[in-house]
PDB file of C-alpha atoms in Angstrom:
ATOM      1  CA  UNK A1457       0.000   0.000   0.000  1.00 41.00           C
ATOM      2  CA  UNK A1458       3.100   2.529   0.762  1.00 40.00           C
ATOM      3  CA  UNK A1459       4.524   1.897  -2.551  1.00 40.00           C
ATOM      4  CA  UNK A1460       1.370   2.640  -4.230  1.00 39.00           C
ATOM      5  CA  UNK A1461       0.796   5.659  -2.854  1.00 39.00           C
ATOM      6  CA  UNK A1462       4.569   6.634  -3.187  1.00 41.00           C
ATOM      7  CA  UNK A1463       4.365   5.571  -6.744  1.00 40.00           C
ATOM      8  CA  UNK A1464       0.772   7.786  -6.870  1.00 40.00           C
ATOM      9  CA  UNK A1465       2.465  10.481  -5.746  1.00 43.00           C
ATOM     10  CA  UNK A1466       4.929  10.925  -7.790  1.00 44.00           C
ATOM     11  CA  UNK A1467       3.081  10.667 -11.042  1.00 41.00           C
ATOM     12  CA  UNK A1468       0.501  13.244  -9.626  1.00 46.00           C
ATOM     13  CA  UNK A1469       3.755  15.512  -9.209  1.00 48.00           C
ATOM     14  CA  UNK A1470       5.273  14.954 -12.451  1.00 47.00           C
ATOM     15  CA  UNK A1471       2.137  15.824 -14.308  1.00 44.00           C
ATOM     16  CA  UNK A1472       0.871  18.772 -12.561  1.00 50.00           C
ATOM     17  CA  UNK A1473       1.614  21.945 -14.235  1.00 74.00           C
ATOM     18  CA  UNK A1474       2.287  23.731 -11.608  1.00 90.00           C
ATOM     19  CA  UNK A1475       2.898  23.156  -7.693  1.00 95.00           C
ATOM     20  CA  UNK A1476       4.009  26.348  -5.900  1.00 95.00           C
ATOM     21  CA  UNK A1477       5.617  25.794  -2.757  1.00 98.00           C
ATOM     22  CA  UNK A1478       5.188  29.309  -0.738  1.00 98.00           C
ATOM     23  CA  UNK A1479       7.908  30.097   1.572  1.00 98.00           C
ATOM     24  CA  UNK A1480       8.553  32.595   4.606  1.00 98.00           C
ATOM     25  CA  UNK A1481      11.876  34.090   4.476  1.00 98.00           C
ATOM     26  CA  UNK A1482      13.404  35.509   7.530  1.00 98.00           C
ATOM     27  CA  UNK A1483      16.583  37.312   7.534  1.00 98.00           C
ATOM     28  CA  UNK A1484      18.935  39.865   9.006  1.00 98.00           C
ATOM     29  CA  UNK A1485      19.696  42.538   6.944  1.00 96.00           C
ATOM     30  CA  UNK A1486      22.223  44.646   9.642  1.00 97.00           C
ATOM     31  CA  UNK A1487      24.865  41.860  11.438  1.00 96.00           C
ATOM     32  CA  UNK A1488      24.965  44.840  14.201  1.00 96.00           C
ATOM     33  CA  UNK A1489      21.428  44.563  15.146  1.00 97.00           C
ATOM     34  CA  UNK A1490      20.473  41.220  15.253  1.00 96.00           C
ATOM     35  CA  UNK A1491      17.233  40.904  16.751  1.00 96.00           C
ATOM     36  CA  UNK A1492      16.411  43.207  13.205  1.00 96.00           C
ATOM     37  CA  UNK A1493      14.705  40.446  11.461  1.00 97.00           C
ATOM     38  CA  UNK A1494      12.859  41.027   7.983  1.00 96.00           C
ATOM     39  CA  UNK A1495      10.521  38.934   6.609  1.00 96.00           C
ATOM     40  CA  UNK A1496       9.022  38.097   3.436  1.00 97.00           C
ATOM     41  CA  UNK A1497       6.993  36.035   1.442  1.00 97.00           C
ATOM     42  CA  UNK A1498       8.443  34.047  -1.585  1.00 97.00           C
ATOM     43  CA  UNK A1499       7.131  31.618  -4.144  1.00 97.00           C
ATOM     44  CA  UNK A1500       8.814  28.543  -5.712  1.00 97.00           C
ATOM     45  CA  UNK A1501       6.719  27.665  -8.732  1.00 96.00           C
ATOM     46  CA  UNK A1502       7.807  24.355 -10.013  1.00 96.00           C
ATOM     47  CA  UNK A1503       6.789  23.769 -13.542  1.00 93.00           C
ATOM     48  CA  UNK A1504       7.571  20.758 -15.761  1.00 89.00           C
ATOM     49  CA  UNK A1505      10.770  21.780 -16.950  1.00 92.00           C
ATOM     50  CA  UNK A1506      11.824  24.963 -15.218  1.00 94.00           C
ATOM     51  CA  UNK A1507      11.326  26.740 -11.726  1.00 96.00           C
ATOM     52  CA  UNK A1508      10.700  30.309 -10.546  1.00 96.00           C
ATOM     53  CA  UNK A1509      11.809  31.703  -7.193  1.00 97.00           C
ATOM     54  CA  UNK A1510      10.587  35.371  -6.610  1.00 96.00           C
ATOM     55  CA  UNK A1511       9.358  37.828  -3.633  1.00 96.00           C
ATOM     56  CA  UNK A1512       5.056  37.979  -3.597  1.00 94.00           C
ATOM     57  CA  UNK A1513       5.539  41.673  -3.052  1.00 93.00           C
ATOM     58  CA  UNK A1514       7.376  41.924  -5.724  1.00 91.00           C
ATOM     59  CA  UNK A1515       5.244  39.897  -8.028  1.00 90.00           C
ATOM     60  CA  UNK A1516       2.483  42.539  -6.852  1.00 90.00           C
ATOM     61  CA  UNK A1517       4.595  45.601  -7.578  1.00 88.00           C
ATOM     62  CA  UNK A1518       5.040  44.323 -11.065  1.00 86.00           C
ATOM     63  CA  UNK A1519       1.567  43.070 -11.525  1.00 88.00           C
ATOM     64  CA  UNK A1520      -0.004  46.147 -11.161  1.00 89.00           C
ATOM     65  CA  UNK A1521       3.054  48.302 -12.793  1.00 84.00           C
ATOM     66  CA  UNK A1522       1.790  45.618 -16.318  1.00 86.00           C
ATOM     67  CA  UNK A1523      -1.623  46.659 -15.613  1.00 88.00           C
ATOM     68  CA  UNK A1524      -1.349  50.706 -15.355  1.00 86.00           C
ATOM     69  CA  UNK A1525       0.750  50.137 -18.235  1.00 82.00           C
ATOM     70  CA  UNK A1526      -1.638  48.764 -19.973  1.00 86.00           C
ATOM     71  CA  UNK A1527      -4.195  51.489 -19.449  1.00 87.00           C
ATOM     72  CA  UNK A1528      -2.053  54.099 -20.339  1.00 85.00           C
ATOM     73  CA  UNK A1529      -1.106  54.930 -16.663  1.00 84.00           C
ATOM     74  CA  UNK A1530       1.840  56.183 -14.716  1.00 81.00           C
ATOM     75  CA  UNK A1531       3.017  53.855 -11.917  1.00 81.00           C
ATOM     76  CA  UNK A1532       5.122  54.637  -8.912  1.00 80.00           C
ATOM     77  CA  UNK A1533       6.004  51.767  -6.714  1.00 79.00           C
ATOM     78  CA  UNK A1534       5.739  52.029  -2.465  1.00 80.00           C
ATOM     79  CA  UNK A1535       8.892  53.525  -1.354  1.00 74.00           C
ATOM     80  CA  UNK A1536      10.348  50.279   0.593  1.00 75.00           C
ATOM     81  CA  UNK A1537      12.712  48.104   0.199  1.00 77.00           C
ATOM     82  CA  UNK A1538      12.479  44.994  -2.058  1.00 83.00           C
ATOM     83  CA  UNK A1539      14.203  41.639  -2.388  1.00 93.00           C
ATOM     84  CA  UNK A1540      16.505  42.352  -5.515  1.00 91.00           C
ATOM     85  CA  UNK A1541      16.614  38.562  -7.065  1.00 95.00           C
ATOM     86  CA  UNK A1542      14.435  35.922  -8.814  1.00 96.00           C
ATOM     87  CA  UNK A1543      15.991  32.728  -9.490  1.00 98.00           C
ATOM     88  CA  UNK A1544      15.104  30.840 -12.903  1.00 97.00           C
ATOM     89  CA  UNK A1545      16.229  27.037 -12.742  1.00 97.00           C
ATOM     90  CA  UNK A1546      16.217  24.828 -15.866  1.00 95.00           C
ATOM     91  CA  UNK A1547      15.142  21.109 -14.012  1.00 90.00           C
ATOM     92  CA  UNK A1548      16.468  19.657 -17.279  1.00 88.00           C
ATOM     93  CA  UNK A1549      19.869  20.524 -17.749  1.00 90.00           C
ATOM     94  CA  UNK A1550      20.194  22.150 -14.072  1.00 88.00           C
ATOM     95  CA  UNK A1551      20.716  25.514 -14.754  1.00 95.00           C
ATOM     96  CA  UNK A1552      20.416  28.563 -12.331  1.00 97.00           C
ATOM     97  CA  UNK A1553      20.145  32.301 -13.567  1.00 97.00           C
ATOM     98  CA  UNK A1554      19.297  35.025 -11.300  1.00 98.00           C
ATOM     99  CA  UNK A1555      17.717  38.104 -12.355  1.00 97.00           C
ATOM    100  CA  UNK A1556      18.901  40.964 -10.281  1.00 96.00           C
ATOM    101  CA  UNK A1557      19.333  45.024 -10.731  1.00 94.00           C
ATOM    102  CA  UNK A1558      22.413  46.735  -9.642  1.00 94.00           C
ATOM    103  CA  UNK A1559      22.152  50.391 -10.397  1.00 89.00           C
ATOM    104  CA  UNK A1560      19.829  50.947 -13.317  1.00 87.00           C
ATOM    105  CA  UNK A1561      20.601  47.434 -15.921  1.00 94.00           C
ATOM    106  CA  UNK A1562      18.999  44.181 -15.029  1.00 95.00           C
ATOM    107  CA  UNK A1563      21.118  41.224 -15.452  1.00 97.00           C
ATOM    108  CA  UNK A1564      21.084  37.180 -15.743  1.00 97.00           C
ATOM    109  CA  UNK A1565      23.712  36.068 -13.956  1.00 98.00           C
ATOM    110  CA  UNK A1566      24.417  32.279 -14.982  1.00 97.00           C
ATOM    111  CA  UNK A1567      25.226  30.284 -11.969  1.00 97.00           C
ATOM    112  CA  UNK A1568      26.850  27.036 -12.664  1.00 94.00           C
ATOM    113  CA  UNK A1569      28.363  25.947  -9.677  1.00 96.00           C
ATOM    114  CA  UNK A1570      27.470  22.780  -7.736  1.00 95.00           C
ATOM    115  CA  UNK A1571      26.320  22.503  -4.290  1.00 97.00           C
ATOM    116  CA  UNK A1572      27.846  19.302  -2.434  1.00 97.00           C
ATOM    117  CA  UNK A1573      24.954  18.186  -0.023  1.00 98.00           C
ATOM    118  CA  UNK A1574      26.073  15.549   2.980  1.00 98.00           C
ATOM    119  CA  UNK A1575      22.882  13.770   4.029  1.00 98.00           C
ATOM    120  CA  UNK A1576      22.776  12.776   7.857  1.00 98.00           C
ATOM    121  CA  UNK A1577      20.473  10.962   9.849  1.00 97.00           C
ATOM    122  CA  UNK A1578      18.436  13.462  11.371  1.00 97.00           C
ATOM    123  CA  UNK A1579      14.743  13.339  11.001  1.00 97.00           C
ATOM    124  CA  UNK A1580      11.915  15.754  10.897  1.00 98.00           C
ATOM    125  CA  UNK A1581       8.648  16.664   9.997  1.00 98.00           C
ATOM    126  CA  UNK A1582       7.403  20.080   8.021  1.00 98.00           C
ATOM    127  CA  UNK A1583       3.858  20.634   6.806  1.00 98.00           C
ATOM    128  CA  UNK A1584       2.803  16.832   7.500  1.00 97.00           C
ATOM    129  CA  UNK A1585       5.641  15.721   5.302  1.00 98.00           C
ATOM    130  CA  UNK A1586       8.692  13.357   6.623  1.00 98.00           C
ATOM    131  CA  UNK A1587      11.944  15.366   6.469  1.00 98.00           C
ATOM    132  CA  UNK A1588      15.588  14.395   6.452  1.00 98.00           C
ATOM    133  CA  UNK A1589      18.704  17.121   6.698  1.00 98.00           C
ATOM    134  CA  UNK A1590      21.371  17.818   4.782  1.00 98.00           C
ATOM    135  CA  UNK A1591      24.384  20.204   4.791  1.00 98.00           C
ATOM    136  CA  UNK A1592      26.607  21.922   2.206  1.00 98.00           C
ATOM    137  CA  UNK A1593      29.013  24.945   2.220  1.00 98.00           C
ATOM    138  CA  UNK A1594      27.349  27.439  -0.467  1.00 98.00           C
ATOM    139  CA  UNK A1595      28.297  31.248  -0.832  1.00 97.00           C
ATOM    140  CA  UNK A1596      30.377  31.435   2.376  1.00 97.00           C
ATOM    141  CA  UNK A1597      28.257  29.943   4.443  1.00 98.00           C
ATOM    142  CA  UNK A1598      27.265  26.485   5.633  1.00 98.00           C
ATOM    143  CA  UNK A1599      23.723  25.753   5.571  1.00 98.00           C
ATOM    144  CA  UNK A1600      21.557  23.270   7.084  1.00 98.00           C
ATOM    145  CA  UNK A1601      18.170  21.941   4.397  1.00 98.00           C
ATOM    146  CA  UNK A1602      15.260  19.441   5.150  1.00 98.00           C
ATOM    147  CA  UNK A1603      13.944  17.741   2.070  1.00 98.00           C
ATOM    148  CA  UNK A1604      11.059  15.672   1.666  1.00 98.00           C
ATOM    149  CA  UNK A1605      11.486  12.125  -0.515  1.00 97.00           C
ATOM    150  CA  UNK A1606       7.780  11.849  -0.624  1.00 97.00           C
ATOM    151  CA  UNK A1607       7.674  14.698  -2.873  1.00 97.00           C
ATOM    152  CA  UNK A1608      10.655  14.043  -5.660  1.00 95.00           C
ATOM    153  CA  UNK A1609      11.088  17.359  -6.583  1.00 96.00           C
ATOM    154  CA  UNK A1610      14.894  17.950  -6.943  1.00 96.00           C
ATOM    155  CA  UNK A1611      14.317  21.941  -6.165  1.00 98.00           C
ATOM    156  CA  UNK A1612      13.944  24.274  -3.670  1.00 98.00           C
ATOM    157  CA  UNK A1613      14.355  27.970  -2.540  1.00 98.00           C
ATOM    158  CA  UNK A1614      16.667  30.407  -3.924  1.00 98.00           C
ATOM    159  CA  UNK A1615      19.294  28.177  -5.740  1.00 98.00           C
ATOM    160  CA  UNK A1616      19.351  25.527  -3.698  1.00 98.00           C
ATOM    161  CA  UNK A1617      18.613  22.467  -5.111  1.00 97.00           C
ATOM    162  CA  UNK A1618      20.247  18.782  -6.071  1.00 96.00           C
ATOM    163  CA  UNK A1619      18.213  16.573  -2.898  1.00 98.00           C
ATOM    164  CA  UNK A1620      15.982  13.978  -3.521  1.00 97.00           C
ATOM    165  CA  UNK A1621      13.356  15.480  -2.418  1.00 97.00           C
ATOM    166  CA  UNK A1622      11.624  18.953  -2.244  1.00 98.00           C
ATOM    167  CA  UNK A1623      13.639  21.629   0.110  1.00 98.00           C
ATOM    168  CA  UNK A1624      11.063  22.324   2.700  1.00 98.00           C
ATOM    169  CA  UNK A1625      13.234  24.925   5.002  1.00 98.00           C
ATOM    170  CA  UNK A1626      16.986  25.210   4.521  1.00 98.00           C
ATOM    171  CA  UNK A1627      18.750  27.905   6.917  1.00 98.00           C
ATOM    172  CA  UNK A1628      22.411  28.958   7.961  1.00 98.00           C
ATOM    173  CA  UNK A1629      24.713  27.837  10.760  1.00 97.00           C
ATOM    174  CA  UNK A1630      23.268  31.543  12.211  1.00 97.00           C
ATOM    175  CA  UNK A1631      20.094  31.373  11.314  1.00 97.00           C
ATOM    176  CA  UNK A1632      20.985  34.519   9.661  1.00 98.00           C
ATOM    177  CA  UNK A1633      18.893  33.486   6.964  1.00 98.00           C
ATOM    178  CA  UNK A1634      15.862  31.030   7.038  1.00 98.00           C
ATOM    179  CA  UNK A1635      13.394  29.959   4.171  1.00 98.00           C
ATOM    180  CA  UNK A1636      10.554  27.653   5.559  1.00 98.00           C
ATOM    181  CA  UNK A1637       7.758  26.054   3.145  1.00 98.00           C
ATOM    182  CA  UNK A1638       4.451  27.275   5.319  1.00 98.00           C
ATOM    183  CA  UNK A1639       1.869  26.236   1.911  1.00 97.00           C
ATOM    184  CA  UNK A1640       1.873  23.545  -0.757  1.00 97.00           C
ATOM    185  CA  UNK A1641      -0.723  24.749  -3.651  1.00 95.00           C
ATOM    186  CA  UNK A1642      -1.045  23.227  -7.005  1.00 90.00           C
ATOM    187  CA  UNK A1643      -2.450  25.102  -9.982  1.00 81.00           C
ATOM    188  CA  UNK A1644      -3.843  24.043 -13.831  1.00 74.00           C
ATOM    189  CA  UNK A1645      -2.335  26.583 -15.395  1.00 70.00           C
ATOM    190  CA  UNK A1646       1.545  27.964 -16.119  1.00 73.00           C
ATOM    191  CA  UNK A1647       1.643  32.001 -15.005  1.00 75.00           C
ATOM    192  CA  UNK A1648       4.156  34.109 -16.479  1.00 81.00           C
ATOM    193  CA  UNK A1649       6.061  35.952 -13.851  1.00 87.00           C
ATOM    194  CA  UNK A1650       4.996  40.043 -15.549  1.00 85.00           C
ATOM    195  CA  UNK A1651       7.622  41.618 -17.644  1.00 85.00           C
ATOM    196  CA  UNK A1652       8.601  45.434 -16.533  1.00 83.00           C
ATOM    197  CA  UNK A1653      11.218  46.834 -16.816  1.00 81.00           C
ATOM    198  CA  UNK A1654      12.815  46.466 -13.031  1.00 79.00           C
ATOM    199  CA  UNK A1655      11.976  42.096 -14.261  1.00 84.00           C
ATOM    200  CA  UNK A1656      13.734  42.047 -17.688  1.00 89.00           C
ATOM    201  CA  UNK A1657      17.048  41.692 -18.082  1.00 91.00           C
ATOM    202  CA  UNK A1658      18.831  43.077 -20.820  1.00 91.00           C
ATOM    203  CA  UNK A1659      22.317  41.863 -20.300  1.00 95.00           C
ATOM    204  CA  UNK A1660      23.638  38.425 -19.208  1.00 97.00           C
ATOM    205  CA  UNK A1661      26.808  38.053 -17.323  1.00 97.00           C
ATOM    206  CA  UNK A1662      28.255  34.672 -15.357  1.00 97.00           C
ATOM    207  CA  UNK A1663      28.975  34.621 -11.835  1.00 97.00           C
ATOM    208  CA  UNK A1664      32.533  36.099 -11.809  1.00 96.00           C
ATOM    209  CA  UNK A1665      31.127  38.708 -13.444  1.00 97.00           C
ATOM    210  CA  UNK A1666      28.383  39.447 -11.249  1.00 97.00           C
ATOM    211  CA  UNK A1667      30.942  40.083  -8.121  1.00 97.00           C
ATOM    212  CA  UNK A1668      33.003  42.073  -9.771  1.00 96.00           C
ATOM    213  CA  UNK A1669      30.007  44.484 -10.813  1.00 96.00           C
ATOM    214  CA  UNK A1670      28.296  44.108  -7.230  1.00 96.00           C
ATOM    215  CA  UNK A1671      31.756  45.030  -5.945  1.00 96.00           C
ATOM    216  CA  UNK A1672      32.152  47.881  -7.597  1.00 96.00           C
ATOM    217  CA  UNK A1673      29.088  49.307  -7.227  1.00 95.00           C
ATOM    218  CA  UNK A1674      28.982  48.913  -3.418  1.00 96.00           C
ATOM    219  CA  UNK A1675      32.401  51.098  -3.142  1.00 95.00           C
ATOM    220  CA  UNK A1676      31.165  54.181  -5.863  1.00 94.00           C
ATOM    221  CA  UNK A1677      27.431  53.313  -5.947  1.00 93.00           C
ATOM    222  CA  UNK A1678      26.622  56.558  -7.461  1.00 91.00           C
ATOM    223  CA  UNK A1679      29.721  56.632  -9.973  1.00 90.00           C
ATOM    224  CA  UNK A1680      27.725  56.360 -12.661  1.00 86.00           C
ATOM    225  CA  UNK A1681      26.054  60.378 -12.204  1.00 86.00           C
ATOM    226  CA  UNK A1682      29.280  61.419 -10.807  1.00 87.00           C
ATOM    227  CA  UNK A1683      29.572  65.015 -12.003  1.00 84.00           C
ATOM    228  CA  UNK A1684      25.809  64.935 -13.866  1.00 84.00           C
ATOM    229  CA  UNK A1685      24.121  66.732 -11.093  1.00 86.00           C
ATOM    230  CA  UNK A1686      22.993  70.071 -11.417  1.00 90.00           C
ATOM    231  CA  UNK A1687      22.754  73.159  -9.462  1.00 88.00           C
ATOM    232  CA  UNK A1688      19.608  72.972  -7.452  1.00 88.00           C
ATOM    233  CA  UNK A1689      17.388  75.687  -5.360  1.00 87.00           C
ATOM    234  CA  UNK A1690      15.532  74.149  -2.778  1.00 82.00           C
ATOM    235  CA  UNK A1691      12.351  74.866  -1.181  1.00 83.00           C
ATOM    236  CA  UNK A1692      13.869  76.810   1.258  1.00 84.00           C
ATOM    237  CA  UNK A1693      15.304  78.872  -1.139  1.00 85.00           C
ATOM    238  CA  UNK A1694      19.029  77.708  -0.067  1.00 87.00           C
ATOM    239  CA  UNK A1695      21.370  77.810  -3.449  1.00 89.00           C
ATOM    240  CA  UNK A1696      23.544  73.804  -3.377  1.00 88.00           C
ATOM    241  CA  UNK A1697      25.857  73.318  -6.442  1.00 89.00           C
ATOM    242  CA  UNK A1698      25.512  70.121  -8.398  1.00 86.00           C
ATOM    243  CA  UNK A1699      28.365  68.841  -6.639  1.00 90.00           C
ATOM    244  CA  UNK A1700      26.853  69.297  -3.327  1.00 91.00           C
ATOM    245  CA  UNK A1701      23.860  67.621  -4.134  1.00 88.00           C
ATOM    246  CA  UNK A1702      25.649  64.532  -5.222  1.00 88.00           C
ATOM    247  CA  UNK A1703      28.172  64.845  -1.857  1.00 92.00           C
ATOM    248  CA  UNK A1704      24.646  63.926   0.018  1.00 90.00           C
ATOM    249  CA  UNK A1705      22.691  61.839  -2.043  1.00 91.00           C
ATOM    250  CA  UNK A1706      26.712  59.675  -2.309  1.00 93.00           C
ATOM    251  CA  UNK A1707      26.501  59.555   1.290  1.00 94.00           C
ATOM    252  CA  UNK A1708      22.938  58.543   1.840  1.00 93.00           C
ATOM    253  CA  UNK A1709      23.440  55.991  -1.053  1.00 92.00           C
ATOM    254  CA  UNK A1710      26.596  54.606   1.193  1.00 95.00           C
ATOM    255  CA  UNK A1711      25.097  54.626   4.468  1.00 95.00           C
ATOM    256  CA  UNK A1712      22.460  52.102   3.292  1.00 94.00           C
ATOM    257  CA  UNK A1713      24.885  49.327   1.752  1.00 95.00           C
ATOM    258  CA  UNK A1714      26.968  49.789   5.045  1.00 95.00           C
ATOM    259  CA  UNK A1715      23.567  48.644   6.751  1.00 95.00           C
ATOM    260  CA  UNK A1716      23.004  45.814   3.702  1.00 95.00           C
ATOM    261  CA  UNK A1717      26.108  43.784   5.491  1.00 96.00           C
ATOM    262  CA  UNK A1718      24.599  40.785   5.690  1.00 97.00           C
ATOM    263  CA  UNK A1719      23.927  39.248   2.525  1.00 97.00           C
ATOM    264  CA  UNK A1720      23.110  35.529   1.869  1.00 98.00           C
ATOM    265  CA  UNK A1721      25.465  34.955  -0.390  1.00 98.00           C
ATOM    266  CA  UNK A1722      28.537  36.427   2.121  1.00 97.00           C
ATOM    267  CA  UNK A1723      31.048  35.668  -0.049  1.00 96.00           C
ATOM    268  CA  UNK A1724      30.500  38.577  -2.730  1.00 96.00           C
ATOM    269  CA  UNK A1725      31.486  41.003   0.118  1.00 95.00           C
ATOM    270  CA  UNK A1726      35.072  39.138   0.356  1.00 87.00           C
ATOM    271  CA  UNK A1727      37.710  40.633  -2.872  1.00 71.00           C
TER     272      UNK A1727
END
């Protein structure tokens, strides 16, 4: 009777267009203040030959910027911060591209590189669903996933990926950051994540690439209007040269990333 229902299960994953696995990500932004936590809401949507990994706010944001679009309208996004990636995984030929924005281009940055799970013995259960752990080193830290064989799905969130099983909640040694599957939904239909501007990437670049650019842009994030500023008046009346202007918007600009010190993939902060 288990191996019918194992073997039920599977084909009722295989042929299902779509399962999205819904995630709550919890992370720490600062190292300084740790009891900072942010959270958000992601979705894994697991199609028959590729995957999707992407913020729900985001997904909104770009929703309705389609849809204003659409009727002609202007659009201005909340003022917040947002999750800047979306993972893309081929489940056929295991490829990873993440679609990320540093400054004003959006890139696909081609990930090839392999994450070396150990399996151990430990036991679990998340959402109803029998867990084991595993542990690999991956972007400078060492993380800790639970998979579920009952669900043979070689995926799960952000890039991890390569158990046999579905990743149900995979977290560092810190618990710095923490994904953890809270919904299982299945749907009939495939749905396009919406193409904006701030989701299309014009330009891809590998890996090595990718670090060098983030590098760069977290030491002279404003390099690229370096001296395009002009003279402003502002409402106070108060003359400030171009130069000025850029002095405080280069400051506010490097304030922020000094708070941003805590990425998940360390690693890119290392030269």
């Amino acid at each position: 009777m288990r191996i019918l229902f194992i073997l039920f299960f599977v084909f009722n994953y295989s042929f299902a267009q779509t399962t999205r696995f819904i995630y709550q990500y919890e992370f720490i932004p600062d190292s300084t203040l740790p009891k900072v936590i942010s959270k958000e809401y992601m979705f894994l949507d697991v199609h028959q030959k590729d995957s999707q990994f992407y913020s729900y706010r985001n997904y909104n944001v770009d929703s309705t910027a389609v849809a204003y679009k659409k009727k002609g309208l202007f659009y201005m996004p909340p003022n917040r911060e947002y999750i800047n990636f979306r993972i893309i995984k081929n489940l056929q030929n295991n490829e990873v591209n993440m679609i990320t924005k540093v400054n004003s281009t959006v890139y696909s940055v081609a990930d090839g590189r392999e994450i070396n799970w150990k399996i151990t013995n430990k036991k679990g259960s998340i959402l109803g669903h029998a867990v084991t752990s595993a542990e690999a080193n991956f972007g400078g830290r060492v993380w800790t996933a639970w998979f579920a064989s009952d669900i043979p799905i070689q995926d799960g969130p952000y890039k991890f990926k390569g158990l046999p099983g579905i990743i149900l909640k995979v977290e560092d040694d810190r618990k710095n950051h923490v994904f953890t599957a809270i919904q299982i939904v299945k749907s009939k239909g495939n749905e396009d994540y919406p193409s904006t501007e701030n989701s299309k990437p014009t330009k891809q670049i590998t890996q090595q690439e990718y670090k060098k650019i983030y590098t760069e842009y977290r030491k002279d994030p404003l390099k690229h209007l370096r001296g395009r500023y002009p003279d402003q008046t502002d409402t106070s009346g108060n003359f400030r040269t171009g130069e000025q202007v850029f002095r405080d918007e280069e400051k506010l600009f490097k304030n922020k990333i000094k708070k941003d010190n805590n990425v998940l993939e360390i690693d890119l902060l290392k030269i």
